[in-house]
Coordinates of C-alpha atoms in Angstrom, one line a residue:
M31 CA -0.3 -19.2 22.5
F32 CA 1.0 -15.6 22.9
W33 CA 3.6 -16.2 20.0
I34 CA 1.1 -17.8 17.7
N35 CA -1.4 -15.0 18.1
G36 CA 1.4 -12.5 17.6
F37 CA 2.3 -14.2 14.4
L38 CA -1.3 -14.0 13.2
N39 CA -1.7 -10.5 14.0
S40 CA 1.5 -9.8 12.1
F41 CA 0.2 -11.6 9.1
A42 CA -3.2 -9.6 9.2
F43 CA -1.2 -6.4 9.7
G44 CA 1.3 -7.3 6.7
A45 CA -1.7 -7.9 4.6
I46 CA -3.1 -4.3 5.0
L47 CA 0.6 -3.1 4.5
F48 CA 0.9 -5.3 1.2
L49 CA -2.3 -3.7 -0.4
L50 CA -0.9 -0.1 0.5
A51 CA 2.7 -0.7 -0.5
V52 CA 2.4 -2.8 -3.7
G53 CA 0.5 0.2 -5.3
F54 CA 3.2 2.5 -4.2
S55 CA 6.0 0.0 -5.4
L56 CA 4.3 -0.5 -8.9
I57 CA 3.8 3.3 -9.5
F58 CA 7.5 4.0 -8.4
G59 CA 8.8 1.1 -10.4
L60 CA 7.2 2.2 -13.6
M61 CA 7.2 5.8 -13.2
R62 CA 9.8 6.8 -10.7
V63 CA 7.4 9.0 -9.0
A64 CA 7.6 8.9 -5.1
N65 CA 3.8 9.5 -4.5
L66 CA 3.7 10.9 -1.2
A67 CA 0.0 11.2 -1.2
H68 CA -0.4 7.6 -1.3
G69 CA -0.8 7.3 2.5
A70 CA -3.5 9.9 2.3
L71 CA -5.4 7.9 -0.5
F72 CA -5.2 5.1 2.0
M73 CA -6.9 7.2 4.6
L74 CA -9.3 8.6 2.1
G75 CA -10.4 5.0 1.2
G76 CA -11.2 4.4 4.8
Y77 CA -13.3 7.5 5.1
I78 CA -15.2 6.9 1.9
A79 CA -16.0 3.2 3.0
T80 CA -17.4 4.4 6.6
S81 CA -19.6 6.8 4.4
A82 CA -20.6 4.2 1.9
V83 CA -21.3 1.5 4.7
G84 CA -25.1 1.6 3.5
L85 CA -24.2 -0.5 0.3
G86 CA -23.0 -3.2 2.4
F87 CA -19.2 -3.9 3.5
A88 CA -18.3 -5.2 0.0
G89 CA -19.8 -2.4 -1.9
A90 CA -18.3 0.1 0.4
V91 CA -14.7 -1.4 -0.3
L92 CA -15.4 -1.4 -3.9
V93 CA -16.9 2.3 -4.0
A94 CA -13.6 3.3 -2.0
G95 CA -11.3 1.6 -4.3
A96 CA -13.3 3.0 -7.5
A97 CA -13.0 6.6 -6.0
C98 CA -9.5 6.5 -5.2
A99 CA -8.5 4.9 -8.7
V100 CA -10.4 8.0 -10.2
F101 CA -8.7 10.4 -8.2
G102 CA -5.5 8.7 -8.8
G103 CA -6.1 9.0 -12.7
I104 CA -6.8 12.8 -12.2
L105 CA -3.8 13.3 -10.2
E106 CA -1.4 11.6 -12.7
R107 CA -3.0 13.2 -15.6
T108 CA -2.8 16.8 -14.0
L109 CA -0.2 17.1 -11.3
I110 CA 2.4 14.4 -12.0
R111 CA 2.2 14.9 -15.9
R112 CA 3.0 18.4 -15.6
L113 CA 5.7 17.8 -13.6
A114 CA 7.4 15.0 -15.5
G115 CA 11.1 14.6 -15.1
R116 CA 11.1 17.0 -12.0
E117 CA 11.5 14.6 -9.3
L118 CA 11.7 17.1 -6.3
A119 CA 8.9 19.1 -7.8
Q120 CA 6.8 15.7 -7.8
V121 CA 7.8 14.9 -4.5
L122 CA 6.8 18.3 -3.0
G123 CA 3.5 18.4 -5.3
T124 CA 2.4 15.0 -3.9
L125 CA 3.3 15.9 -0.5
G126 CA 1.3 19.2 -0.6
L127 CA -1.6 17.3 -2.1
A128 CA -1.5 14.8 1.0
F129 CA -1.6 17.8 3.3
I130 CA -4.7 19.0 1.4
I131 CA -6.4 15.9 1.4
A132 CA -5.7 15.4 5.0
D133 CA -7.3 18.8 5.8
Q134 CA -10.5 18.1 3.6
C135 CA -10.9 14.8 5.4
L136 CA -10.9 16.6 8.7
L137 CA -13.3 19.1 7.5
V138 CA -15.8 16.6 5.9
W139 CA -15.5 13.8 8.7
S140 CA -14.2 15.7 11.8
G141 CA -11.5 14.8 14.0
D142 CA -13.0 11.7 15.8
P143 CA -12.1 8.3 14.9
I144 CA -14.6 6.5 12.8
A145 CA -14.9 2.8 13.3
Q146 CA -16.3 0.7 10.4
P147 CA -17.9 -2.5 11.3
A148 CA -16.5 -5.9 9.8
P149 CA -19.0 -7.7 7.5
E150 CA -21.5 -9.6 9.6
A151 CA -20.5 -13.1 8.5
L152 CA -16.8 -12.4 9.4
R153 CA -17.5 -10.6 13.0
G154 CA -17.0 -14.1 14.9
A155 CA -13.7 -16.1 15.8
V156 CA -12.4 -19.1 14.2
G157 CA -10.9 -21.7 16.6
F158 CA -8.1 -24.3 15.7
G159 CA -5.7 -26.2 17.9
G160 CA -6.9 -24.3 21.0
I161 CA -6.2 -21.0 19.5
V162 CA -9.3 -18.4 18.9
F163 CA -8.5 -15.6 16.3
P164 CA -10.9 -13.0 14.8
A165 CA -12.4 -14.3 11.3
Y166 CA -12.1 -11.0 9.9
R167 CA -8.3 -10.8 10.3
L168 CA -7.8 -14.2 8.7
A169 CA -9.9 -13.1 5.8
L170 CA -7.7 -10.3 5.2
V171 CA -4.6 -12.5 5.0
A172 CA -6.5 -14.6 2.3
L173 CA -7.7 -11.3 0.4
A174 CA -4.0 -10.3 0.3
L175 CA -3.0 -13.7 -1.1
V176 CA -5.7 -13.4 -3.8
A177 CA -4.7 -9.6 -4.6
F178 CA -1.0 -11.0 -5.0
V179 CA -2.0 -13.8 -7.3
G180 CA -4.3 -11.4 -9.2
I181 CA -1.6 -8.7 -9.7
W182 CA 1.1 -11.5 -10.7
A183 CA -1.3 -12.7 -13.2
L184 CA -2.1 -9.3 -14.4
V185 CA 1.8 -8.5 -14.8
E186 CA 3.1 -11.7 -16.0
R187 CA 0.3 -13.1 -18.1
T188 CA -1.5 -10.5 -19.8
T189 CA -0.8 -8.2 -22.7
L190 CA -1.0 -5.3 -20.5
G191 CA 1.4 -6.8 -18.1
A192 CA 3.8 -7.3 -21.0
R193 CA 3.5 -3.7 -21.9
I194 CA 4.3 -2.6 -18.4
R195 CA 7.4 -4.7 -18.0
A196 CA 8.6 -3.4 -21.4
A197 CA 8.1 0.2 -20.4
V198 CA 9.9 -0.5 -16.9
D199 CA 12.8 -2.0 -18.7
D200 CA 13.3 0.4 -21.6
R201 CA 10.7 3.2 -21.7
E202 CA 11.9 4.9 -24.9
M203 CA 12.2 1.7 -26.7
A204 CA 8.6 0.7 -25.7
R205 CA 7.3 4.1 -27.0
A206 CA 9.4 3.5 -30.5
M207 CA 7.6 0.1 -30.7
G208 CA 4.2 1.9 -30.4
I209 CA 3.4 1.0 -26.9
P210 CA 1.1 3.9 -25.4
V211 CA 3.4 4.6 -22.4
S212 CA 1.4 7.7 -21.5
R213 CA -1.8 5.6 -21.1
L214 CA 0.2 2.8 -19.1
F215 CA 1.4 5.5 -16.7
T216 CA -2.5 6.5 -16.1
T217 CA -3.6 2.8 -15.9
V218 CA -0.8 1.9 -13.4
F219 CA -1.3 5.2 -11.2
C220 CA -5.2 4.3 -11.2
L221 CA -4.4 0.6 -10.1
G222 CA -1.9 1.8 -7.3
A223 CA -4.3 4.5 -6.0
G224 CA -7.2 2.1 -6.1
L225 CA -5.5 -0.5 -4.2
A226 CA -4.4 2.1 -1.6
G227 CA -8.2 2.9 -1.3
V228 CA -9.3 -0.7 -1.0
G229 CA -6.4 -1.1 1.7
G230 CA -7.7 1.7 3.7
A231 CA -11.2 0.7 3.6
L232 CA -10.4 -3.1 4.7
A233 CA -8.3 -1.6 7.4
A234 CA -11.3 0.3 8.9
P235 CA -12.6 -2.5 10.9
I236 CA -9.4 -3.2 12.6
M237 CA -7.6 0.2 13.0
S238 CA -10.6 2.7 12.5
V239 CA -10.0 5.9 10.5
Y240 CA -8.7 9.2 12.1
P241 CA -6.5 12.1 11.2
G242 CA -2.9 11.1 11.1
L243 CA -3.6 7.7 9.8
D244 CA -1.8 8.7 6.6
S245 CA 1.3 10.0 8.1
E246 CA 1.5 6.9 10.1
M247 CA 1.1 4.3 7.2
L248 CA 3.2 6.1 4.5
P249 CA 6.4 5.5 6.2
L250 CA 5.7 1.8 6.6
A251 CA 5.0 1.6 2.9
L252 CA 8.3 3.3 2.2
L253 CA 9.9 0.7 4.5
V254 CA 8.3 -2.2 2.7
V255 CA 9.3 -1.0 -0.8
I256 CA 13.0 -0.3 0.6
L257 CA 13.1 -3.8 2.0
G258 CA 11.3 -5.6 -0.8
G259 CA 13.0 -3.9 -3.8
I260 CA 11.3 -1.1 -6.0
G261 CA 8.8 -2.4 -8.3
S262 CA 9.1 -5.9 -7.2
L263 CA 5.7 -7.7 -6.5
A264 CA 7.3 -10.5 -4.6
G265 CA 9.4 -8.0 -2.7
A266 CA 6.3 -6.0 -1.6
L267 CA 4.9 -9.0 -0.2
A268 CA 8.1 -10.2 1.7
G269 CA 8.6 -6.7 3.0
S270 CA 5.1 -6.3 4.2
L271 CA 5.5 -9.5 6.3
V272 CA 8.8 -8.5 7.6
I273 CA 7.4 -4.9 8.8
G274 CA 4.3 -6.7 10.0
L275 CA 6.2 -8.9 12.3
V276 CA 8.7 -6.3 13.5
Y277 CA 5.9 -3.8 14.2
T278 CA 3.3 -6.1 15.9
F279 CA 6.0 -8.0 18.2
G280 CA 7.5 -4.5 18.9
Q281 CA 4.3 -3.1 20.2
M282 CA 3.8 -6.3 22.1
L283 CA 7.3 -6.5 23.7
L284 CA 8.9 -3.1 23.5
P285 CA 5.9 -0.5 22.8
D286 CA 8.0 2.4 23.7
L287 CA 10.7 1.5 21.0
A288 CA 8.3 -0.1 18.5
Y289 CA 8.7 2.6 15.9
V290 CA 12.4 2.7 16.2
I291 CA 12.7 -0.9 16.0
L292 CA 11.1 -0.7 12.5
F293 CA 14.2 0.8 11.1
L294 CA 16.5 -1.9 12.0
P295 CA 15.6 -4.4 9.2
M296 CA 16.2 -1.6 6.7
V297 CA 19.6 -0.7 8.1
V298 CA 20.5 -4.4 7.7
V299 CA 19.1 -4.9 4.4
L300 CA 20.8 -1.8 3.0
A301 CA 24.0 -2.7 4.2
V302 CA 23.8 -6.3 2.9
R303 CA 21.7 -5.9 -0.2
P304 CA 21.0 -2.3 -1.1
Q305 CA 18.6 -3.1 -4.1
G306 CA 16.2 -4.9 -1.3
F307 CA 15.3 -8.5 -1.2
F308 CA 14.0 -8.7 -4.8
G309 CA 15.3 -5.6 -6.4
R310 CA 17.5 -5.9 -9.5
Q311 CA 21.0 -4.7 -9.0
A312 CA 21.8 -1.6 -10.8
A313 CA 23.8 -1.7 -14.0

């Protein structure tokens, strides 16, 4: 019973990580931009959802995702584009923006944790085989799988996805063939930021929203991307599950060392396969 509940909790936390990390992975895979404001967008999505709760849970999640997507588009068009080709400046710029977002959230929503109630239909528990587990957490796992399939279909089965893959493989050749790479960058940045906002909104009923949530979640997203491989959708899912398992069981079995243990899988993977589970070997 202990282990089964632990695994189910790991999958639920991994689902939240996936929604956060897949956007970061897509942005870095296409644009080579390490957006250190990504965790702040996750937190911002959670705060916006708590303020939009009057629209219903689904409405609040959609508003949070849309608001973060628009903010991400503005960020790409202004800060990121002006610093194109200057990786260190982009890192410092997005890190500074993360601090600004965090301070503004503190100003608007105060420093007290804000709990977001789960949707009424998912507030109960599901029983199977003698195990009782919160329905909302199971729904999170299902939503993450739906998101995985949806993003996979977008990238692998649409014209937009083909253009994104072409830009990732050879940016200059894609431009020469008439693909609007600049517009693709904005689209991918909006998508990644929107997914982070949705992840924060969906995480609110489990984790609440509080100052410092961004700095707690961003390193986990980085670990997921390192483990799974940069720009890999399957890698983001696999890395999220691994980090979810290690973090959850670390908290349950060795709470004082839970955060330190998180880095063990990264060390092992980097030693054996530096490009990650599904990353491509550098030429």
